């Protein structure tokens, strides 16, 4: 049976109230008593209940994080970066993977409310954006990561997706490619921004992008494989493709090689994110980097300020992406 606060109080020879004050660092207690209670808690391996702390209005030192798909390498790396920041600040994460399902979004938000988390990070484009307003209404500190909801005044940390798409398009054009297209990610406003920037680069070079050649898919292994087959079967296959995520880009490379095509000899590919997939791909995937660690650190800094009730204006931090050149794009 797990030890209780009553066990600690009895063994330490103090009242339950004294143990509670030591745990919560409140009240005036002698250093000798504090030391004694802490020693007994260590001896009994007593862990204070976060639920009890929540019921008394105390901090639970927990943070909820919503991501769309933890199997996606970008969000797996994001989750790890958040966990590193949380541990450094003395917090624990509740990681919730919504799988793009509205029902799960509601279930997880309600669960995080019940767990009395100290703050929430949303790193997925919610199907029901009213949930963001619900969080704000409950006065739970909130930061949006890589997404934005203009109707809600809260902290946002994101990448300049339009700039990223522009960099990708400009790079392919500078490499001599004029027959180019894009593989976009379904249901992601970030992908829309990348498409916009890509089109801007083409327009400046007096090139056009045929709508029928734009391939859209979810950033999953299965759907990106399907979309890759669709692209490779186009009657006028482009010489270069901008994939809006590394996962889509690597899936395209793998499918192209299965069909006997050379990368970048027959087809050049550029991705977006700079995840581990880009680094271990063969050949290495040239990509647009999202500095995950920097973005996660900035997100956590904003959340900590909100949780400490520090009065400051809501901030929208937009980070400029950069090109990471590897071997998947050929110069014509």
Coordinates of C-alpha atoms in Angstrom, one line a residue:
X1 CA 0.0 0.0 0.0
X2 CA 1.3 3.4 -0.9
X3 CA 2.2 5.6 2.0
X4 CA -0.1 8.5 2.8
X5 CA 0.3 12.0 4.3
X6 CA -1.0 10.5 7.5
X7 CA 1.9 8.0 7.6
X8 CA 4.4 10.8 7.0
X9 CA 3.0 12.9 9.8
X10 CA 2.9 10.0 12.3
X11 CA 6.5 8.9 11.6
X12 CA 7.8 12.5 11.6
X13 CA 5.9 13.2 14.8
X14 CA 4.2 16.3 13.4
X15 CA 0.6 17.2 12.3
X16 CA -0.8 16.6 8.9
X17 CA -1.1 20.4 8.5
X18 CA 2.7 20.7 9.0
X19 CA 3.5 18.1 6.4
X20 CA 1.2 19.9 4.0
X21 CA 3.0 23.2 4.6
X22 CA 6.4 21.5 4.0
X23 CA 5.1 20.1 0.7
X24 CA 3.6 23.4 -0.5
X25 CA 6.4 25.5 1.1
X26 CA 3.9 27.7 3.0
X27 CA 3.7 28.9 6.6
X28 CA 6.5 29.4 9.1
X29 CA 8.2 26.1 9.9
X30 CA 11.7 25.6 11.4
X31 CA 14.5 24.3 9.2
X32 CA 14.8 21.3 11.6
X33 CA 11.1 20.3 11.0
X34 CA 11.4 20.8 7.3
X35 CA 14.5 18.6 7.1
X36 CA 12.8 15.9 9.3
X37 CA 9.6 15.8 7.2
X38 CA 11.6 15.6 3.9
X39 CA 13.7 12.8 5.3
X40 CA 10.6 10.8 6.2
X41 CA 9.0 11.4 2.8
X42 CA 12.2 10.1 1.2
X43 CA 12.4 7.1 3.5
X44 CA 8.7 6.2 2.9
X45 CA 9.0 7.1 -0.8
X46 CA 5.9 9.3 -0.4
X47 CA 4.7 11.1 -3.5
X48 CA 2.4 14.1 -2.9
X49 CA -0.9 13.8 -4.9
X50 CA -1.2 16.2 -7.9
X51 CA -4.9 15.7 -7.7
X52 CA -5.0 16.8 -4.1
X53 CA -2.8 19.8 -5.0
X54 CA -5.3 20.7 -7.7
X55 CA -8.3 20.5 -5.3
X56 CA -6.6 23.0 -3.0
X57 CA -5.8 25.3 -5.9
X58 CA -2.1 24.6 -5.9
X59 CA 0.0 24.1 -8.9
X60 CA 0.1 20.5 -10.3
X61 CA 3.3 21.1 -12.3
X62 CA 1.7 19.5 -15.3
X63 CA 1.2 20.8 -18.9
X64 CA -1.0 19.4 -21.6
X65 CA 0.2 19.2 -25.2
X66 CA -2.0 18.5 -28.2
X67 CA -0.4 17.2 -31.4
X68 CA -2.1 15.8 -34.5
X69 CA -0.1 12.7 -35.0
X70 CA 2.8 11.5 -32.8
X71 CA 4.0 9.1 -35.4
X72 CA 4.8 12.0 -37.7
X73 CA 8.6 12.6 -37.2
X74 CA 8.1 16.4 -37.0
X75 CA 5.7 16.2 -34.1
X76 CA 7.7 13.4 -32.4
X77 CA 10.7 15.7 -32.3
X78 CA 8.4 18.6 -31.2
X79 CA 7.1 16.5 -28.3
X80 CA 10.7 15.6 -27.3
X81 CA 11.7 19.3 -27.3
X82 CA 8.7 20.2 -25.2
X83 CA 9.5 17.4 -22.7
X84 CA 13.1 18.7 -22.4
X85 CA 11.9 22.2 -21.7
X86 CA 9.3 20.9 -19.2
X87 CA 11.8 18.8 -17.3
X88 CA 14.2 21.7 -17.0
X89 CA 11.4 23.8 -15.5
X90 CA 10.2 21.1 -13.2
X91 CA 7.1 20.2 -15.1
X92 CA 5.6 16.9 -16.5
X93 CA 3.8 16.6 -19.8
X94 CA 0.4 15.1 -20.7
X95 CA 0.9 14.3 -24.4
X96 CA -2.3 14.0 -26.4
X97 CA -2.3 12.8 -30.1
X98 CA -5.6 13.7 -31.6
X99 CA -5.2 11.9 -34.9
X100 CA -7.1 14.8 -36.5
X101 CA -10.3 13.6 -34.8
X102 CA -12.8 16.1 -33.4
X103 CA -14.1 13.7 -30.8
X104 CA -10.5 13.2 -29.5
X105 CA -9.9 16.9 -29.3
X106 CA -12.9 17.4 -27.0
X107 CA -12.0 14.3 -24.9
X108 CA -8.4 15.5 -24.4
X109 CA -9.3 19.1 -23.5
X110 CA -11.9 17.8 -21.0
X111 CA -9.3 15.4 -19.6
X112 CA -6.7 18.2 -19.2
X113 CA -9.3 20.3 -17.4
X114 CA -10.0 17.4 -15.0
X115 CA -6.3 17.0 -14.4
X116 CA -6.0 20.7 -13.5
X117 CA -3.0 21.2 -15.8
X118 CA -1.2 24.5 -15.2
X119 CA -1.0 25.3 -18.9
X120 CA -1.8 23.9 -22.4
X121 CA 0.1 24.0 -25.7
X122 CA -1.8 23.3 -28.9
X123 CA 0.4 22.2 -31.8
X124 CA -2.4 21.0 -34.1
X125 CA -4.9 22.7 -36.2
X126 CA -8.1 21.9 -34.3
X127 CA -11.2 20.8 -36.3
X128 CA -13.3 22.6 -33.7
X129 CA -11.6 26.0 -33.1
X130 CA -14.2 26.8 -30.4
X131 CA -12.1 24.7 -28.1
X132 CA -9.4 27.4 -28.1
X133 CA -12.0 29.9 -26.8
X134 CA -13.1 27.3 -24.3
X135 CA -9.5 27.0 -22.9
X136 CA -9.2 30.8 -22.7
X137 CA -12.6 31.0 -21.0
X138 CA -11.4 28.6 -18.3
X139 CA -8.5 30.9 -17.7
X140 CA -5.9 28.2 -18.5
X141 CA -2.6 29.6 -19.8
X142 CA -2.3 28.8 -23.5
X143 CA 0.2 29.0 -26.3
X144 CA -0.4 28.0 -29.9
X145 CA 2.6 26.2 -31.6
X146 CA 2.9 26.3 -35.4
X147 CA -0.8 27.2 -35.7
X148 CA -2.8 30.4 -35.3
X149 CA -6.4 31.4 -34.6
X150 CA -6.9 35.1 -35.3
X151 CA -10.2 35.1 -33.4
X152 CA -8.4 34.4 -30.1
X153 CA -5.9 36.6 -28.3
X154 CA -3.2 34.3 -27.1
X155 CA 0.5 33.7 -27.5
X156 CA 1.6 32.1 -30.8
X157 CA 4.9 30.7 -31.9
X158 CA 5.1 29.7 -35.6
X159 CA 7.3 29.6 -38.7
X160 CA 7.0 31.9 -41.7
X161 CA 5.4 29.4 -44.0
X162 CA 5.0 31.7 -46.9
X163 CA 8.7 32.6 -46.7
X164 CA 9.6 28.9 -46.5
X165 CA 7.6 28.1 -49.7
X166 CA 9.2 31.0 -51.4
X167 CA 12.7 29.8 -50.5
X168 CA 11.9 26.3 -51.8
X169 CA 10.5 27.7 -55.1
X170 CA 13.4 30.1 -55.6
X171 CA 15.9 27.3 -54.9
X172 CA 14.5 25.0 -57.6
X173 CA 14.3 27.8 -60.1
X174 CA 17.9 28.8 -59.4
X175 CA 18.9 25.2 -60.1
X176 CA 17.4 25.5 -63.5
X177 CA 14.0 23.7 -63.0
X178 CA 11.1 25.2 -64.9
X179 CA 8.7 22.2 -64.8
X180 CA 7.9 22.0 -61.0
X181 CA 5.0 21.1 -58.8
X182 CA 4.1 20.8 -55.1
X183 CA 2.7 18.1 -52.8
X184 CA 0.7 19.9 -50.2
X185 CA -0.5 18.6 -46.8
X186 CA -4.3 18.3 -46.4
X187 CA -6.1 20.3 -43.7
X188 CA -3.1 22.4 -42.7
X189 CA -3.1 26.1 -43.0
X190 CA 0.6 26.0 -42.8
X191 CA 0.7 24.1 -46.1
X192 CA -1.5 26.7 -47.7
X193 CA 1.1 29.3 -46.7
X194 CA 3.9 27.2 -48.2
X195 CA 1.9 26.9 -51.4
X196 CA 1.4 30.6 -51.5
X197 CA 5.1 31.3 -51.1
X198 CA 5.9 28.7 -53.7
X199 CA 3.6 30.3 -56.2
X200 CA 5.1 33.7 -55.6
X201 CA 8.5 32.4 -56.5
X202 CA 7.2 30.9 -59.7
X203 CA 5.3 34.1 -60.6
X204 CA 8.5 36.2 -60.2
X205 CA 10.2 33.8 -62.7
X206 CA 7.3 34.0 -65.1
X207 CA 6.4 30.4 -64.5
X208 CA 2.9 29.0 -63.7
X209 CA 1.7 26.1 -61.5
X210 CA -1.1 24.0 -63.1
X211 CA -3.8 23.2 -60.5
X212 CA -4.2 19.7 -61.8
X213 CA -0.6 19.0 -61.1
X214 CA -0.9 20.0 -57.4
X215 CA -1.1 16.8 -55.3
X216 CA -2.6 16.9 -51.8
X217 CA -2.3 14.2 -49.1
X218 CA -2.1 13.7 -45.4
X219 CA 1.4 13.6 -43.9
X220 CA 1.2 9.9 -43.2
X221 CA 3.2 7.0 -44.7
X222 CA 0.1 5.4 -46.3
X223 CA -1.4 8.5 -47.9
X224 CA 1.9 10.1 -49.0
X225 CA 2.7 6.8 -50.7
X226 CA -0.6 7.0 -52.6
X227 CA 0.0 10.6 -53.5
X228 CA 3.5 9.8 -54.7
X229 CA 2.2 7.2 -57.1
X230 CA -0.4 9.7 -58.3
X231 CA 2.3 12.3 -59.0
X232 CA 4.6 9.9 -60.7
X233 CA 1.8 8.9 -63.1
X234 CA 1.2 12.4 -64.3
X235 CA 1.4 12.6 -68.1
X236 CA 3.9 15.4 -67.9
X237 CA 6.0 14.5 -64.9
X238 CA 7.8 17.6 -63.5
X239 CA 11.6 17.7 -63.1
X240 CA 11.3 18.9 -59.5
X241 CA 8.8 18.6 -56.6
X242 CA 8.4 20.6 -53.4
X243 CA 7.0 18.4 -50.7
X244 CA 5.4 20.4 -47.9
X245 CA 6.7 17.9 -45.2
X246 CA 9.8 15.8 -45.0
X247 CA 7.7 12.7 -44.6
X248 CA 5.9 13.3 -47.9
X249 CA 9.3 14.1 -49.6
X250 CA 10.9 10.9 -48.4
X251 CA 7.9 8.9 -49.4
X252 CA 8.1 10.4 -52.9
X253 CA 11.8 9.5 -53.1
X254 CA 11.2 5.9 -52.0
X255 CA 8.3 5.4 -54.5
X256 CA 10.3 7.0 -57.3
X257 CA 13.2 4.6 -56.7
X258 CA 10.9 1.7 -56.6
X259 CA 9.8 2.7 -60.1
X260 CA 13.4 2.7 -61.3
X261 CA 13.9 6.5 -61.2
X262 CA 17.1 8.1 -60.0
X263 CA 17.0 10.8 -57.4
X264 CA 18.0 13.5 -58.3
X265 CA 18.9 12.3 -61.8
X266 CA 15.4 11.9 -63.0
X267 CA 13.5 13.8 -60.3
X268 CA 14.6 16.4 -57.8
X269 CA 12.8 16.7 -54.4
X270 CA 12.9 19.4 -51.7
X271 CA 11.1 18.9 -48.4
X272 CA 10.1 21.0 -45.4
X273 CA 10.9 20.6 -41.6
X274 CA 14.4 19.2 -41.5
X275 CA 13.5 16.2 -39.4
X276 CA 15.6 13.0 -38.9
X277 CA 13.9 11.6 -42.0
X278 CA 15.6 14.2 -44.2
X279 CA 19.0 13.4 -42.7
X280 CA 18.8 9.6 -43.1
X281 CA 17.1 9.6 -46.5
X282 CA 19.0 8.2 -49.5
X283 CA 20.0 10.6 -51.0
X284 CA 19.9 13.1 -48.2
X285 CA 16.8 15.3 -48.6
X286 CA 17.3 19.0 -49.2
X287 CA 14.7 20.8 -47.1
X288 CA 13.5 23.9 -45.4
X289 CA 14.3 23.8 -41.7
X290 CA 11.9 24.5 -38.9
X291 CA 14.2 25.1 -35.9
X292 CA 12.2 22.8 -33.5
X293 CA 14.4 23.3 -30.4
X294 CA 14.3 27.1 -30.8
X295 CA 10.6 27.2 -31.4
X296 CA 9.8 24.8 -28.5
X297 CA 12.0 26.9 -26.1
X298 CA 10.2 30.1 -27.2
X299 CA 6.8 28.4 -26.7
X300 CA 7.7 27.3 -23.2
X301 CA 9.0 30.7 -22.2
X302 CA 5.7 32.3 -23.2
X303 CA 3.7 29.6 -21.4
X304 CA 5.8 30.0 -18.2
X305 CA 5.2 33.8 -18.2
X306 CA 1.5 33.2 -18.5
X307 CA 1.4 30.6 -15.8
X308 CA 3.3 33.0 -13.5
X309 CA 0.6 35.6 -14.3
X310 CA 3.2 38.0 -15.5
X311 CA 1.4 40.9 -17.2
X312 CA 2.6 41.3 -20.7
X313 CA 1.2 41.7 -24.2
X314 CA 0.3 38.6 -26.2
X315 CA 3.1 37.9 -28.6
X316 CA 3.2 36.3 -32.0
X317 CA 6.7 35.0 -32.6
X318 CA 7.4 34.2 -36.2
X319 CA 10.6 32.5 -37.0
X320 CA 12.3 32.7 -40.4
X321 CA 13.0 29.3 -41.9
X322 CA 16.3 28.4 -43.6
X323 CA 17.4 26.1 -46.4
X324 CA 19.3 23.0 -45.6
X325 CA 21.0 21.7 -48.7
X326 CA 21.7 18.0 -49.2
X327 CA 21.8 15.8 -52.3
X328 CA 18.2 15.5 -53.5
X329 CA 18.1 18.4 -56.0
X330 CA 20.0 18.3 -59.3
X331 CA 21.2 21.4 -61.2
X332 CA 20.0 21.4 -64.8

